[in-house]
Amino acid sequence: MPRNPDKARRFVVDGDTYTRSVRHSHGRPGGGAGDCRESLTVHLTGARGALRIVFREGPGKLVPTGYPMVSGEVSLARSESLLLHEPGTVRVLMEEARARGWRPDGPSGMEIDGWTLFEAALRRRTRRTASAGAPPAPQE
């Protein structure tokens, strides 16, 4: 039986347990072209606030609106893409958010425009993959 895509998933980073979830939404009820967004929410177990990374559709900024993209995929003009359901992607986005001031145990939540993290997350992911001995993701 497949997992419920709306249910948060647990994962552990450096001994701390987090939950993560990916959602697709629209800025206005009923949505419409150019109004889609993909959000990744990360929450440290026992903490009050959560990190919400939002990727809004726009010129050259692609989020799933149907074929050919899959749930949780975000891309800049069909070049490299990030899959928000992958634990490795979540981890590099969290690292980048921490470098920009997010504190997992902070007293309140934080929302970040995901596109401001995109390129740095790709670089971190490529370095992490290369240091693990696997070939880096192909560049187009």
Coordinates of C-alpha atoms in Angstrom, one line a residue, residues 45 59 67 86 100 109 111 122:
T45 CA 10.3 17.3 17.2
P59 CA 8.9 33.0 -15.3
Y67 CA 3.0 16.4 -16.8
E86 CA 14.2 13.1 -1.2
R100 CA 20.9 32.0 6.5
G109 CA 8.5 29.6 12.4
E111 CA 9.2 31.0 5.8
L122 CA 22.3 22.1 -6.0

